[in-house]
PDB file of C-alpha atoms in Angstrom:
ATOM      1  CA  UNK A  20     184.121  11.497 186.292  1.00 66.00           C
ATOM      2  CA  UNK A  21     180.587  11.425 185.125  1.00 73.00           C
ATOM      3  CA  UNK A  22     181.251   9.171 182.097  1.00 76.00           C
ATOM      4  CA  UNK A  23     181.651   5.814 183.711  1.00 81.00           C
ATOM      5  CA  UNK A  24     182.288   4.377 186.981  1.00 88.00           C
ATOM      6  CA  UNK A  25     185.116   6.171 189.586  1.00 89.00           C
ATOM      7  CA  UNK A  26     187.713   4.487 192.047  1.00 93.00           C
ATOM      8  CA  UNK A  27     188.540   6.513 194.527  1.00 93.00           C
ATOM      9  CA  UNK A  28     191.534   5.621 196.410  1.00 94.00           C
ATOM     10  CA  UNK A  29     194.329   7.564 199.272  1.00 95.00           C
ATOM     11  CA  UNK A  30     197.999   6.338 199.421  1.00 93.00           C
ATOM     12  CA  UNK A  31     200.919   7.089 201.538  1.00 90.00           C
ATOM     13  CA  UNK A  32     204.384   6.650 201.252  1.00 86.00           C
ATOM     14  CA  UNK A  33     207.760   8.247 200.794  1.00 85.00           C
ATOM     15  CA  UNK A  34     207.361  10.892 197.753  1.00 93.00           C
ATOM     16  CA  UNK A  35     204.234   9.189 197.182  1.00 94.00           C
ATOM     17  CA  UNK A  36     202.680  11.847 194.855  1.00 96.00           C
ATOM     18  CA  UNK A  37     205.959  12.247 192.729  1.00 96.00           C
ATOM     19  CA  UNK A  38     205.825   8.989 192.831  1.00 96.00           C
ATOM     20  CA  UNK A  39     202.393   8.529 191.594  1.00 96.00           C
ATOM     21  CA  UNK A  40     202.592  11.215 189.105  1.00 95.00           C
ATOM     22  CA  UNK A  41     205.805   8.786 187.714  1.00 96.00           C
ATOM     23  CA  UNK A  42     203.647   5.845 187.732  1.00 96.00           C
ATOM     24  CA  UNK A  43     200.622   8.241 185.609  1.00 96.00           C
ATOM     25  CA  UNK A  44     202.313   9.768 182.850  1.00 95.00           C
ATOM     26  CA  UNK A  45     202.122  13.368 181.867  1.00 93.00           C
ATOM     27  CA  UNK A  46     198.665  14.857 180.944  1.00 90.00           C
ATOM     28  CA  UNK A  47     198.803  14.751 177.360  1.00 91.00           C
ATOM     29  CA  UNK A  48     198.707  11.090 176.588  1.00 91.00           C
ATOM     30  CA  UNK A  49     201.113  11.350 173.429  1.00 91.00           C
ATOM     31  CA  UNK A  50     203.586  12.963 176.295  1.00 93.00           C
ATOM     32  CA  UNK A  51     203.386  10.647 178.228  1.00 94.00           C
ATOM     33  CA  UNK A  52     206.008   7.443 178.346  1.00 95.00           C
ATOM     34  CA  UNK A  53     204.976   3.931 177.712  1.00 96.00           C
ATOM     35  CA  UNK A  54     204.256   2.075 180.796  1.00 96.00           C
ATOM     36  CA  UNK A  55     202.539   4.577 182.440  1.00 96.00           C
ATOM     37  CA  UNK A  56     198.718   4.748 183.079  1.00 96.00           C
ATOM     38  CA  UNK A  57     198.070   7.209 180.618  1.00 95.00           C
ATOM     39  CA  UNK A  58     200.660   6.577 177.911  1.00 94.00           C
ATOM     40  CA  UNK A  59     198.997   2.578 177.696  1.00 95.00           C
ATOM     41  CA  UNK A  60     195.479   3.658 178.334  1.00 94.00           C
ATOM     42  CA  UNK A  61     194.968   7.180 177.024  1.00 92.00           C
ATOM     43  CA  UNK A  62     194.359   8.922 174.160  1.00 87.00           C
ATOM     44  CA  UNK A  63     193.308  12.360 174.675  1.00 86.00           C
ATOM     45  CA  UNK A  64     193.193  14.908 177.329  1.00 84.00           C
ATOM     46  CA  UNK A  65     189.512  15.593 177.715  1.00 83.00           C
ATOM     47  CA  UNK A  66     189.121  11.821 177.866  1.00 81.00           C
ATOM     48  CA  UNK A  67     191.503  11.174 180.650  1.00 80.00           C
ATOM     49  CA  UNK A  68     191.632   7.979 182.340  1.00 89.00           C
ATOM     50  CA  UNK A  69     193.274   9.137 185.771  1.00 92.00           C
ATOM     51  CA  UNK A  70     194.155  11.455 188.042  1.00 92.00           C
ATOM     52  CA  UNK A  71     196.293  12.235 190.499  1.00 93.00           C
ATOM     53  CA  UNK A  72     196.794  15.217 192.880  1.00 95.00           C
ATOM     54  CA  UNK A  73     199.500  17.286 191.803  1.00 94.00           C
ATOM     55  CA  UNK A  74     200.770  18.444 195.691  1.00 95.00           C
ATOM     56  CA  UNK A  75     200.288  16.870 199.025  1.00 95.00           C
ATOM     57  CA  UNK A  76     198.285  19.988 199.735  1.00 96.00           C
ATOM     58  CA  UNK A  77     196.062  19.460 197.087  1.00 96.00           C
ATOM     59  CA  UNK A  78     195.859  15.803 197.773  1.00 96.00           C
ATOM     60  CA  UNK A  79     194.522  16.343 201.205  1.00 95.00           C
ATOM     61  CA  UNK A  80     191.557  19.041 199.882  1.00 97.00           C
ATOM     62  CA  UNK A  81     190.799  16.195 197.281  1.00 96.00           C
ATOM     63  CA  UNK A  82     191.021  13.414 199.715  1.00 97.00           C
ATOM     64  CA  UNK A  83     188.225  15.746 201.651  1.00 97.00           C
ATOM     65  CA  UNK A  84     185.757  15.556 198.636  1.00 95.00           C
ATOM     66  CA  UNK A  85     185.671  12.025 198.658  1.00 95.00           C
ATOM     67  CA  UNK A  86     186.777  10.651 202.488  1.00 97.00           C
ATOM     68  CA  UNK A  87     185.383  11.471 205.808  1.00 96.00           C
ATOM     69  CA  UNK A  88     188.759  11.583 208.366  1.00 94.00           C
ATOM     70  CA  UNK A  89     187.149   8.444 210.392  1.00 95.00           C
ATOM     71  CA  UNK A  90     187.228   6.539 206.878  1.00 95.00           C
ATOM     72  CA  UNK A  91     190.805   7.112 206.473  1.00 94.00           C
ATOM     73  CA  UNK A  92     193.328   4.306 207.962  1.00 90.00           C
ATOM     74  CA  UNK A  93     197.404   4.719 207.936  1.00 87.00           C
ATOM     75  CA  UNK A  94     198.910   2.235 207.400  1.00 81.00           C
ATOM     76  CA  UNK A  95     202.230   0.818 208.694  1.00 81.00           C
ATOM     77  CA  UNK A  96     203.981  -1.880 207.303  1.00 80.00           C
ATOM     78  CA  UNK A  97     205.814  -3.865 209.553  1.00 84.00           C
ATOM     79  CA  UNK A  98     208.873  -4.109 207.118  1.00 84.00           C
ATOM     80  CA  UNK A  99     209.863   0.238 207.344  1.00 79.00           C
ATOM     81  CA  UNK A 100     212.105   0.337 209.624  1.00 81.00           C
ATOM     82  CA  UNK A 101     214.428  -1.689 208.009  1.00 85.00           C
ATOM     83  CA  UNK A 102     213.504  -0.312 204.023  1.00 81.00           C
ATOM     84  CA  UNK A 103     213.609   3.334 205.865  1.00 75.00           C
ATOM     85  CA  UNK A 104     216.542   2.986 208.295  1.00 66.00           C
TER      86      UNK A 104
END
């Protein structure tokens, strides 16, 4: 995280870090499947370009390091009761 600049971001959803970790790719870049974040943009492990919390638990000690709770918003969108029925 020290090498260049850092995004920090928090996202909800249904499975949203299974999701995520889909949407990633596996650690090892020449693991993981094109399309994903780290099989396009990758090419070594100690050189990662992403990460993503491996458990919800995690996640929320992680969100912690960056967020303060009054900086965190959910969200609702107005469509998920009909996509979530």
């Amino acid at each position: 995280m020290s090498s260049g600049p850092v995004v920090a971001m928090v996202w909800q959803g249904l499975d949203v870090v299974k999701t995520v970790r889909t949407m990633i790719g596996e650690t090892n870049p020449a693991e993981s499947r094109p399309g994903t974040i780290r099989g396009d943009f990758c090419v070594e492990v100690s050189k990662n370009v992403i990460h993503g919390s491996d458990s919800v638990e995690s996640a929320r000690q992680e969100i912690s390091l960056w967020f303060r709770p009054e900086e965190l918003t959910c969200w609702e969108d107005t469509a998920e009761h009909w996509i979530y029925a």
